[in-house]
Protein backbone atom coordinates (compact mmCIF):
# COMPACT_ATOMS: atom_id res chain seq x y z
CA UNK A 1 0.00 0.00 0.00
CA UNK A 2 2.32 2.77 1.20
CA UNK A 3 0.29 5.50 -0.50
CA UNK A 4 -1.24 7.99 1.90
CA UNK A 5 -5.01 7.96 1.97
CA UNK A 6 -7.10 11.09 1.44
CA UNK A 7 -7.77 11.11 5.14
CA UNK A 8 -4.08 11.14 6.09
CA UNK A 9 -3.26 13.85 3.56
CA UNK A 10 -6.11 16.07 4.66
CA UNK A 11 -5.30 15.57 8.31
CA UNK A 12 -1.64 16.42 7.92
CA UNK A 13 -2.45 19.45 5.75
CA UNK A 14 -4.84 20.76 8.41
CA UNK A 15 -2.56 20.19 11.40
CA UNK A 16 1.00 20.58 10.24
CA UNK A 17 2.15 19.47 13.67
CA UNK A 18 0.20 16.24 13.32
CA UNK A 19 -2.01 17.30 16.25
CA UNK A 20 -5.73 16.73 16.42
CA UNK A 21 -7.67 13.53 16.64
CA UNK A 22 -9.46 12.49 13.45
CA UNK A 23 -11.98 10.49 15.48
CA UNK A 24 -12.90 13.45 17.67
CA UNK A 25 -15.91 15.23 16.22
CA UNK A 26 -14.89 18.48 17.94
CA UNK A 27 -11.69 18.54 15.89
CA UNK A 28 -13.79 18.31 12.72
CA UNK A 29 -16.18 21.04 13.88
CA UNK A 30 -13.21 23.28 14.65
CA UNK A 31 -11.80 22.57 11.20
CA UNK A 32 -14.91 22.80 9.04
CA UNK A 33 -13.74 24.05 5.65
CA UNK A 34 -15.54 27.21 4.64
CA UNK A 35 -13.62 28.59 1.73
CA UNK A 36 -13.09 27.16 -1.67
CA UNK A 37 -9.36 27.65 -2.29
CA UNK A 38 -8.70 26.03 1.10
CA UNK A 39 -10.92 23.07 0.21
CA UNK A 40 -9.02 22.51 -3.03
CA UNK A 41 -5.69 22.94 -1.28
CA UNK A 42 -6.64 20.24 1.24
CA UNK A 43 -7.70 17.92 -1.55
CA UNK A 44 -4.51 18.72 -3.42
CA UNK A 45 -6.29 19.67 -6.65
CA UNK A 46 -6.23 22.75 -8.85
CA UNK A 47 -9.60 23.68 -10.30
CA UNK A 48 -9.93 25.94 -13.34
CA UNK A 49 -9.92 29.70 -12.70
CA UNK A 50 -13.50 29.97 -13.98
CA UNK A 51 -14.62 27.46 -11.38
CA UNK A 52 -13.30 29.72 -8.60
CA UNK A 53 -14.63 32.91 -10.21
CA UNK A 54 -18.15 31.56 -10.81
CA UNK A 55 -18.33 30.15 -7.31
CA UNK A 56 -17.81 33.44 -5.47
CA UNK A 57 -21.26 34.70 -6.33
CA UNK A 58 -22.83 31.33 -5.61
CA UNK A 59 -21.24 31.21 -2.17
CA UNK A 60 -22.53 34.65 -1.28
CA UNK A 61 -26.02 33.17 -1.63
CA UNK A 62 -25.44 29.91 0.18
CA UNK A 63 -22.24 29.27 2.13
CA UNK A 64 -19.78 26.45 1.77
CA UNK A 65 -19.12 24.13 4.69
CA UNK A 66 -17.59 20.66 4.66
CA UNK A 67 -16.20 18.56 7.47
CA UNK A 68 -12.69 17.19 6.87
CA UNK A 69 -14.25 13.72 7.16
CA UNK A 70 -16.78 14.27 4.37
CA UNK A 71 -14.13 15.98 2.25
CA UNK A 72 -11.95 12.89 2.58
CA UNK A 73 -14.58 10.78 0.80
CA UNK A 74 -14.04 12.65 -2.47
CA UNK A 75 -12.21 10.78 -5.20
CA UNK A 76 -9.65 13.39 -6.26
CA UNK A 77 -8.89 11.61 -9.53
CA UNK A 78 -12.43 12.25 -10.79
CA UNK A 79 -13.78 14.90 -8.43
CA UNK A 80 -16.08 16.64 -10.91
CA UNK A 81 -18.17 13.46 -11.12
CA UNK A 82 -17.92 12.56 -7.46
CA UNK A 83 -21.29 12.40 -5.68
CA UNK A 84 -19.80 13.81 -2.47
CA UNK A 85 -18.16 16.67 -4.38
CA UNK A 86 -21.41 17.44 -6.20
CA UNK A 87 -23.37 17.56 -2.95
CA UNK A 88 -20.92 19.85 -1.20
CA UNK A 89 -19.17 22.08 -3.77
CA UNK A 90 -20.98 24.98 -5.42
CA UNK A 91 -21.88 25.01 -9.08
CA UNK A 92 -22.49 28.15 -11.16
CA UNK A 93 -25.71 26.40 -12.19
CA UNK A 94 -27.11 27.37 -8.79
CA UNK A 95 -27.46 30.90 -10.17
CA UNK A 96 -29.77 29.63 -12.87
CA UNK A 97 -33.11 30.51 -11.30
CA UNK A 98 -36.03 29.18 -13.29
CA UNK A 99 -39.38 30.83 -13.70
CA UNK A 100 -41.12 28.40 -11.35
CA UNK A 101 -38.45 28.36 -8.65
CA UNK A 102 -39.41 29.60 -5.23
CA UNK A 103 -37.59 30.81 -2.15
CA UNK A 104 -39.95 28.93 0.15
CA UNK A 105 -41.32 26.22 -2.17
CA UNK A 106 -43.10 24.31 0.58
CA UNK A 107 -44.74 27.45 2.00
CA UNK A 108 -43.31 26.50 5.37
CA UNK A 109 -43.34 30.11 6.49
CA UNK A 110 -47.11 30.28 6.00
CA UNK A 111 -47.68 27.22 8.16
CA UNK A 112 -45.44 28.54 10.88
CA UNK A 113 -47.35 29.58 14.01
CA UNK A 114 -44.10 30.43 15.81
CA UNK A 115 -40.63 30.94 14.34
CA UNK A 116 -39.31 27.42 14.98
CA UNK A 117 -42.43 25.38 14.19
CA UNK A 118 -44.04 24.27 10.94
CA UNK A 119 -47.48 22.81 11.65
CA UNK A 120 -48.86 21.36 8.44
CA UNK A 121 -50.31 17.98 9.37
CA UNK A 122 -52.98 17.34 12.01
CA UNK A 123 -50.99 15.36 14.57
CA UNK A 124 -47.34 16.28 14.08
CA UNK A 125 -45.05 19.27 13.81
CA UNK A 126 -41.67 20.07 12.40
CA UNK A 127 -39.53 21.80 15.02
CA UNK A 128 -36.47 23.53 13.56
CA UNK A 129 -34.15 23.64 16.52
CA UNK A 130 -30.87 24.71 14.94
CA UNK A 131 -30.27 26.45 11.66
CA UNK A 132 -26.74 25.45 10.88
CA UNK A 133 -25.04 22.21 9.85
CA UNK A 134 -21.56 20.76 9.87
CA UNK A 135 -21.76 20.46 6.11
CA UNK A 136 -24.03 22.38 3.75
CA UNK A 137 -25.75 20.32 1.11
CA UNK A 138 -25.96 22.22 -2.15
CA UNK A 139 -29.40 20.64 -2.65
CA UNK A 140 -30.77 21.84 0.70
CA UNK A 141 -34.44 22.75 0.46
CA UNK A 142 -34.17 25.18 3.39
CA UNK A 143 -31.36 27.19 1.87
CA UNK A 144 -33.23 30.35 2.73
CA UNK A 145 -32.71 29.74 6.43
CA UNK A 146 -29.92 27.26 6.88
CA UNK A 147 -26.50 28.82 7.28
CA UNK A 148 -28.01 32.30 7.50
CA UNK A 149 -26.64 34.22 10.47
CA UNK A 150 -29.85 36.28 10.60
CA UNK A 151 -31.74 33.20 11.60
CA UNK A 152 -29.68 32.03 14.57
CA UNK A 153 -32.05 30.63 17.15
CA UNK A 154 -32.01 31.61 20.79
CA UNK A 155 -33.14 29.59 23.79
CA UNK A 156 -36.18 31.88 23.83
CA UNK A 157 -37.07 30.76 20.28
CA UNK A 158 -36.81 27.14 21.36
CA UNK A 159 -38.94 27.73 24.43
CA UNK A 160 -41.56 29.35 22.24
CA UNK A 161 -41.64 26.17 20.13
CA UNK A 162 -41.96 23.98 23.22
CA UNK A 163 -44.77 26.18 24.45
CA UNK A 164 -46.63 25.87 21.16
CA UNK A 165 -46.45 22.07 21.40
CA UNK A 166 -47.57 22.16 25.03
CA UNK A 167 -50.58 24.26 24.07
CA UNK A 168 -51.54 22.12 21.08
CA UNK A 169 -52.88 18.79 22.36
CA UNK A 170 -53.32 17.33 18.87
CA UNK A 171 -49.56 17.14 18.42
CA UNK A 172 -48.49 13.60 19.25
CA UNK A 173 -45.32 13.49 17.10
CA UNK A 174 -42.52 16.08 17.14
CA UNK A 175 -39.93 16.09 14.42
CA UNK A 176 -36.69 17.84 15.38
CA UNK A 177 -34.90 19.19 12.37
CA UNK A 178 -33.12 22.30 11.20
CA UNK A 179 -30.31 22.67 10.15
CA UNK A 180 -28.87 19.77 12.03
CA UNK A 181 -30.10 19.29 15.62
CA UNK A 182 -26.91 17.41 16.48
CA UNK A 183 -24.96 20.66 16.04
CA UNK A 184 -26.37 21.54 19.47
CA UNK A 185 -24.35 20.49 22.48
CA UNK A 186 -25.30 17.31 24.33
CA UNK A 187 -26.65 19.27 27.33
CA UNK A 188 -28.89 21.37 25.11
CA UNK A 189 -30.17 18.29 23.26
CA UNK A 190 -30.87 16.63 26.59
CA UNK A 191 -32.70 19.71 27.86
CA UNK A 192 -34.79 20.00 24.69
CA UNK A 193 -35.68 16.29 24.52
CA UNK A 194 -36.56 16.47 28.24
CA UNK A 195 -38.86 19.46 27.74
CA UNK A 196 -40.66 17.77 24.84
CA UNK A 197 -40.82 14.28 26.33
CA UNK A 198 -42.46 15.76 29.44
CA UNK A 199 -45.45 16.98 27.46
CA UNK A 200 -48.16 14.37 28.13
CA UNK A 201 -49.69 14.31 24.64
CA UNK A 202 -46.34 13.88 22.84
CA UNK A 203 -45.97 10.16 22.05
CA UNK A 204 -43.07 10.20 19.58
CA UNK A 205 -39.99 12.34 19.03
CA UNK A 206 -38.09 12.10 15.77
CA UNK A 207 -34.72 13.62 15.10
CA UNK A 208 -33.45 14.26 11.57
CA UNK A 209 -29.69 14.54 11.25
CA UNK A 210 -27.05 14.18 8.58
CA UNK A 211 -24.29 13.47 11.12
CA UNK A 212 -23.99 9.72 10.39
CA UNK A 213 -23.17 10.73 6.81
CA UNK A 214 -21.03 13.83 7.18
CA UNK A 215 -19.57 13.51 10.68
CA UNK A 216 -20.19 10.02 12.11
CA UNK A 217 -17.87 10.68 15.06
CA UNK A 218 -20.60 12.95 16.45
CA UNK A 219 -22.33 9.77 17.65
CA UNK A 220 -20.40 9.55 20.90
CA UNK A 221 -21.06 7.44 23.97
CA UNK A 222 -22.05 10.62 25.82
CA UNK A 223 -24.63 11.46 23.18
CA UNK A 224 -25.96 7.89 23.27
CA UNK A 225 -26.45 8.09 27.03
CA UNK A 226 -28.60 11.17 26.43
CA UNK A 227 -30.62 9.34 23.75
CA UNK A 228 -31.10 6.27 25.96
CA UNK A 229 -33.13 8.33 28.41
CA UNK A 230 -35.88 8.86 25.84
CA UNK A 231 -37.87 5.79 24.97
CA UNK A 232 -39.87 6.97 21.98
CA UNK A 233 -37.05 8.50 20.00
CA UNK A 234 -36.55 7.73 16.30
CA UNK A 235 -33.67 8.97 14.19
CA UNK A 236 -33.71 9.65 10.47
CA UNK A 237 -30.55 10.21 8.52
CA UNK A 238 -29.87 11.44 4.99
CA UNK A 239 -27.70 9.09 2.91
CA UNK A 240 -27.95 9.78 -0.82
CA UNK A 241 -25.30 7.52 -2.31
CA UNK A 242 -23.89 4.08 -1.37
CA UNK A 243 -20.42 5.60 -1.32
CA UNK A 244 -21.40 7.52 1.83
CA UNK A 245 -21.85 4.28 3.76
CA UNK A 246 -18.29 3.97 5.07
CA UNK A 247 -16.76 2.01 7.92
CA UNK A 248 -17.09 5.09 10.15
CA UNK A 249 -20.73 5.67 9.28
CA UNK A 250 -21.54 1.99 9.78
CA UNK A 251 -20.01 2.22 13.25
CA UNK A 252 -22.18 5.26 14.06
CA UNK A 253 -25.31 3.47 12.80
CA UNK A 254 -24.46 0.37 14.83
CA UNK A 255 -24.04 2.42 17.98
CA UNK A 256 -27.41 4.07 17.46
CA UNK A 257 -29.11 0.72 16.81
CA UNK A 258 -27.48 -0.82 19.85
CA UNK A 259 -28.81 2.07 21.94
CA UNK A 260 -32.27 0.87 20.86
CA UNK A 261 -33.07 3.69 18.47
CA UNK A 262 -35.03 2.80 15.33
CA UNK A 263 -33.29 4.26 12.29
CA UNK A 264 -34.68 5.56 9.04
CA UNK A 265 -33.24 7.31 6.02
CA UNK A 266 -34.46 10.02 3.71
CA UNK A 267 -32.76 10.45 0.35
CA UNK A 268 -33.19 13.11 -2.27
CA UNK A 269 -33.21 12.11 -5.91
CA UNK A 270 -30.46 14.23 -7.47
CA UNK A 271 -29.51 14.46 -11.10
CA UNK A 272 -25.89 13.44 -11.61
CA UNK A 273 -25.61 12.09 -8.06
CA UNK A 274 -27.96 9.16 -7.59
CA UNK A 275 -30.55 9.25 -10.39
CA UNK A 276 -30.04 5.63 -11.35
CA UNK A 277 -32.00 2.50 -10.39
CA UNK A 278 -28.78 0.59 -9.73
CA UNK A 279 -27.40 3.24 -7.39
CA UNK A 280 -30.61 3.56 -5.40
CA UNK A 281 -31.04 -0.21 -5.16
CA UNK A 282 -27.48 -0.57 -3.93
CA UNK A 283 -28.06 2.27 -1.44
CA UNK A 284 -31.26 0.88 0.06
CA UNK A 285 -29.87 -2.63 0.32
CA UNK A 286 -26.78 -1.38 2.11
CA UNK A 287 -28.90 0.72 4.46
CA UNK A 288 -31.05 -2.26 5.40
CA UNK A 289 -27.97 -4.38 5.95
CA UNK A 290 -26.99 -1.88 8.63
CA UNK A 291 -30.47 -1.79 10.16
CA UNK A 292 -31.61 1.47 8.59
CA UNK A 293 -35.07 1.46 7.08
CA UNK A 294 -35.32 3.54 3.88
CA UNK A 295 -38.18 5.94 4.62
CA UNK A 296 -38.58 8.57 1.91
CA UNK A 297 -37.09 9.16 -1.50
CA UNK A 298 -37.76 12.83 -2.22
CA UNK A 299 -38.30 14.35 -5.58
CA UNK A 300 -36.01 17.41 -5.64
CA UNK A 301 -38.23 20.40 -4.92
CA UNK A 302 -38.63 23.78 -6.54
CA UNK A 303 -36.33 25.79 -4.27
CA UNK A 304 -34.23 28.40 -6.06
CA UNK A 305 -30.88 27.25 -7.33
CA UNK A 306 -31.74 23.55 -7.49
CA UNK A 307 -32.75 23.32 -11.14
CA UNK A 308 -29.57 21.46 -12.13
CA UNK A 309 -30.31 18.78 -9.52
CA UNK A 310 -33.87 18.09 -10.68
CA UNK A 311 -34.87 14.95 -12.52
CA UNK A 312 -38.22 14.35 -14.18
CA UNK A 313 -40.69 12.60 -11.88
CA UNK A 314 -40.59 9.79 -14.43
CA UNK A 315 -37.06 8.96 -13.29
CA UNK A 316 -38.33 8.44 -9.75
CA UNK A 317 -41.15 6.20 -10.96
CA UNK A 318 -38.65 4.21 -13.02
CA UNK A 319 -36.54 3.74 -9.89
CA UNK A 320 -39.56 2.62 -7.87
CA UNK A 321 -40.46 0.17 -10.64
CA UNK A 322 -36.97 -1.29 -10.31
CA UNK A 323 -37.34 -1.75 -6.54
CA UNK A 324 -40.90 -2.91 -5.87
CA UNK A 325 -41.03 -6.70 -6.07
CA UNK A 326 -37.39 -6.88 -7.08
CA UNK A 327 -36.01 -6.44 -3.58
CA UNK A 328 -37.15 -6.79 0.06
CA UNK A 329 -40.27 -4.79 0.81
CA UNK A 330 -38.72 -3.07 3.78
CA UNK A 331 -35.85 -1.76 1.66
CA UNK A 332 -38.27 0.26 -0.39
CA UNK A 333 -38.76 3.92 0.48
CA UNK A 334 -41.89 5.86 -0.35
CA UNK A 335 -41.24 8.16 -3.28
CA UNK A 336 -42.72 11.58 -2.51
CA UNK A 337 -43.04 15.00 -4.02
CA UNK A 338 -43.17 17.66 -1.36
CA UNK A 339 -45.69 19.65 -3.30
CA UNK A 340 -45.32 23.37 -3.83
CA UNK A 341 -47.55 25.76 -1.99
CA UNK A 342 -47.66 23.76 1.22
CA UNK A 343 -49.61 20.81 -0.17
CA UNK A 344 -47.20 18.53 1.67
CA UNK A 345 -45.82 15.17 0.72
CA UNK A 346 -47.59 13.34 -2.06
CA UNK A 347 -46.62 9.70 -2.58
CA UNK A 348 -46.02 8.47 -6.12
CA UNK A 349 -45.79 4.91 -7.33
CA UNK A 350 -46.05 2.99 -10.57
CA UNK A 351 -49.59 1.82 -11.31
CA UNK A 352 -50.44 -1.75 -10.41
CA UNK A 353 -54.22 -1.63 -10.97
CA UNK A 354 -55.00 -2.34 -14.62
CA UNK A 355 -58.78 -2.36 -14.48
CA UNK A 356 -61.87 -2.96 -12.34
CA UNK A 357 -65.37 -4.30 -12.51
CA UNK A 358 -68.02 -4.69 -9.83
CA UNK A 359 -66.62 -8.06 -8.82
CA UNK A 360 -63.05 -8.17 -10.11
CA UNK A 361 -59.87 -6.16 -9.91
CA UNK A 362 -57.26 -6.74 -12.60
CA UNK A 363 -53.74 -6.26 -11.30
CA UNK A 364 -50.26 -6.57 -12.70
CA UNK A 365 -47.13 -7.54 -10.77
CA UNK A 366 -43.51 -6.40 -11.12
CA UNK A 367 -42.78 -9.20 -13.66
CA UNK A 368 -45.61 -8.17 -15.94
CA UNK A 369 -48.00 -10.94 -14.89
CA UNK A 370 -51.58 -9.73 -15.24
CA UNK A 371 -53.90 -11.33 -12.78
CA UNK A 372 -57.41 -11.21 -11.33
CA UNK A 373 -58.50 -10.64 -7.77
CA UNK A 374 -62.11 -11.60 -7.24
CA UNK A 375 -63.85 -9.30 -4.76
CA UNK A 376 -65.76 -10.99 -1.89
CA UNK A 377 -69.32 -11.89 -2.87
CA UNK A 378 -70.64 -10.74 0.47
CA UNK A 379 -69.02 -8.06 2.57
CA UNK A 380 -70.61 -6.59 5.64
CA UNK A 381 -69.82 -2.90 5.84
CA UNK A 382 -69.65 -1.39 9.29
CA UNK A 383 -72.62 0.77 10.19
CA UNK A 384 -70.53 3.45 11.93
CA UNK A 385 -71.79 2.52 15.37
CA UNK A 386 -68.44 2.32 17.11
CA UNK A 387 -69.94 1.50 20.50
CA UNK A 388 -71.53 -1.61 19.08
CA UNK A 389 -68.45 -2.55 17.08
CA UNK A 390 -67.09 -6.02 17.75
CA UNK A 391 -63.53 -5.30 16.64
CA UNK A 392 -62.07 -4.94 20.14
CA UNK A 393 -61.00 -1.34 19.75
CA UNK A 394 -60.26 0.32 23.04
CA UNK A 395 -62.35 3.43 22.56
CA UNK A 396 -60.46 5.48 25.14
CA UNK A 397 -57.21 4.88 23.33
CA UNK A 398 -58.08 5.60 19.74
CA UNK A 399 -58.60 8.98 18.15
CA UNK A 400 -62.10 9.63 16.95
CA UNK A 401 -62.70 10.03 13.23
CA UNK A 402 -64.95 12.97 13.85
CA UNK A 403 -63.72 15.54 11.35
CA UNK A 404 -62.57 13.76 8.23
CA UNK A 405 -60.84 15.92 5.64
CA UNK A 406 -59.96 15.52 1.97
CA UNK A 407 -60.81 12.30 0.15
CA UNK A 408 -61.36 10.66 3.53
CA UNK A 409 -64.26 13.09 3.91
CA UNK A 410 -65.80 11.99 0.58
CA UNK A 411 -65.43 8.34 1.57
CA UNK A 412 -66.89 8.89 5.01
CA UNK A 413 -70.45 7.86 5.91
CA UNK A 414 -70.69 10.40 8.71
CA UNK A 415 -70.21 13.42 6.48
CA UNK A 416 -72.65 14.40 3.73
CA UNK A 417 -70.12 16.20 1.53
CA UNK A 418 -70.12 14.79 -2.00
CA UNK A 419 -67.52 16.96 -3.70
CA UNK A 420 -64.49 19.09 -3.02
CA UNK A 421 -64.64 22.23 -5.13
CA UNK A 422 -61.92 24.83 -5.54
CA UNK A 423 -63.44 28.17 -4.53
CA UNK A 424 -61.51 30.71 -6.57
CA UNK A 425 -62.42 29.66 -10.10
CA UNK A 426 -64.30 31.90 -12.57
CA UNK A 427 -67.30 29.62 -12.37
CA UNK A 428 -67.47 29.77 -8.57
CA UNK A 429 -67.15 33.54 -8.65
CA UNK A 430 -70.04 33.71 -11.17
CA UNK A 431 -72.20 31.65 -8.85
CA UNK A 432 -71.94 34.17 -6.02
C1 LIG B 1 -42.28 15.88 6.33
C2 LIG B 1 -42.95 16.68 7.31
C3 LIG B 1 -43.52 16.11 8.46
C4 LIG B 1 -43.46 14.64 8.74
O1 LIG B 1 -44.20 13.95 7.80
P1 LIG B 1 -44.26 12.35 7.83
O2 LIG B 1 -44.91 11.98 6.55
O3 LIG B 1 -45.06 12.01 9.04
O4 LIG B 1 -42.85 11.87 7.96
C5 LIG B 1 -44.16 16.94 9.34
N1 LIG B 1 -44.26 18.26 9.12
C6 LIG B 1 -43.74 18.84 8.03
C7 LIG B 1 -43.90 20.30 7.84
C8 LIG B 1 -43.06 18.07 7.09
O5 LIG B 1 -42.53 18.65 6.01
S1 LIG C 1 -27.95 18.61 6.44
FE1 LIG C 1 -30.09 19.04 5.92
S2 LIG C 1 -30.48 21.15 6.66
FE2 LIG C 1 -28.24 20.86 6.57
S3 LIG C 1 -27.66 21.63 4.57
FE3 LIG C 1 -27.99 19.41 4.36
S4 LIG C 1 -30.14 19.24 3.67
FE4 LIG C 1 -29.88 21.33 4.51
Short mmCIF file of N, CA and C and ligand atoms in Angstrom, two decimals, residues 106 108 111 118-121 123-126 142 173 175 206 236 266 295-296 298 338 344-345, ligand 1:
data_model
loop_
_atom_site.label_atom_id
_atom_site.label_comp_id
_atom_site.label_asym_id
_atom_site.label_seq_id
_atom_site.Cartn_x
_atom_site.Cartn_y
_atom_site.Cartn_z
N UNK A 106 -42.14 25.12 -0.15
CA UNK A 106 -43.10 24.31 0.58
C UNK A 106 -44.04 25.18 1.41
N UNK A 108 -43.46 26.83 3.95
CA UNK A 108 -43.31 26.50 5.37
C UNK A 108 -43.57 27.74 6.22
N UNK A 111 -47.15 28.17 7.19
CA UNK A 111 -47.68 27.22 8.16
C UNK A 111 -46.90 27.27 9.47
N UNK A 118 -43.17 24.35 12.12
CA UNK A 118 -44.04 24.27 10.94
C UNK A 118 -45.12 23.25 11.29
N UNK A 119 -46.37 23.70 11.31
CA UNK A 119 -47.48 22.81 11.65
C UNK A 119 -48.38 22.65 10.43
N UNK A 120 -48.13 21.57 9.69
CA UNK A 120 -48.86 21.36 8.44
C UNK A 120 -49.85 20.21 8.55
N UNK A 121 -49.47 19.17 9.27
CA UNK A 121 -50.31 17.98 9.37
C UNK A 121 -51.02 17.97 10.72
N UNK A 123 -51.47 15.87 13.28
CA UNK A 123 -50.99 15.36 14.57
C UNK A 123 -49.49 15.47 14.78
N UNK A 124 -48.79 16.22 13.92
CA UNK A 124 -47.34 16.28 14.08
C UNK A 124 -46.80 17.63 13.61
N UNK A 125 -45.67 18.00 14.19
CA UNK A 125 -45.05 19.27 13.81
C UNK A 125 -43.58 19.08 13.50
N UNK A 126 -43.09 19.97 12.68
CA UNK A 126 -41.67 20.07 12.40
C UNK A 126 -41.13 21.16 13.32
N UNK A 142 -33.98 24.03 2.48
CA UNK A 142 -34.17 25.18 3.39
C UNK A 142 -33.01 26.16 3.29
N UNK A 173 -46.58 13.88 17.74
CA UNK A 173 -45.32 13.49 17.10
C UNK A 173 -44.55 14.78 16.80
N UNK A 175 -41.04 16.41 15.30
CA UNK A 175 -39.93 16.09 14.42
C UNK A 175 -38.87 17.19 14.53
N UNK A 206 -39.00 12.52 16.84
CA UNK A 206 -38.09 12.10 15.77
C UNK A 206 -37.00 13.14 15.64
N UNK A 236 -33.74 9.76 11.93
CA UNK A 236 -33.71 9.65 10.47
C UNK A 236 -32.45 10.31 9.95
N UNK A 266 -33.79 9.27 4.77
CA UNK A 266 -34.46 10.02 3.71
C UNK A 266 -33.41 10.40 2.68
N UNK A 295 -36.88 5.36 4.27
CA UNK A 295 -38.18 5.94 4.62
C UNK A 295 -38.76 6.71 3.43
N UNK A 296 -38.10 7.80 3.05
CA UNK A 296 -38.58 8.57 1.91
C UNK A 296 -37.49 8.70 0.85
N UNK A 298 -37.13 11.56 -1.86
CA UNK A 298 -37.76 12.83 -2.22
C UNK A 298 -37.47 13.22 -3.65
N UNK A 338 -42.68 16.70 -2.35
CA UNK A 338 -43.17 17.66 -1.36
C UNK A 338 -43.73 18.81 -2.17
N UNK A 344 -47.79 19.63 0.89
CA UNK A 344 -47.20 18.53 1.67
C UNK A 344 -46.74 17.39 0.79
N UNK A 345 -46.40 16.29 1.44
CA UNK A 345 -45.82 15.17 0.72
C UNK A 345 -46.89 14.36 0.00
C1 LIG B 1 -42.28 15.88 6.33
C2 LIG B 1 -42.95 16.68 7.31
C3 LIG B 1 -43.52 16.11 8.46
C4 LIG B 1 -43.46 14.64 8.74
O1 LIG B 1 -44.20 13.95 7.80
P1 LIG B 1 -44.26 12.35 7.83
O2 LIG B 1 -44.91 11.98 6.55
O3 LIG B 1 -45.06 12.01 9.04
O4 LIG B 1 -42.85 11.87 7.96
C5 LIG B 1 -44.16 16.94 9.34
N1 LIG B 1 -44.26 18.26 9.12
C6 LIG B 1 -43.74 18.84 8.03
C7 LIG B 1 -43.90 20.30 7.84
C8 LIG B 1 -43.06 18.07 7.09
O5 LIG B 1 -42.53 18.65 6.01
#
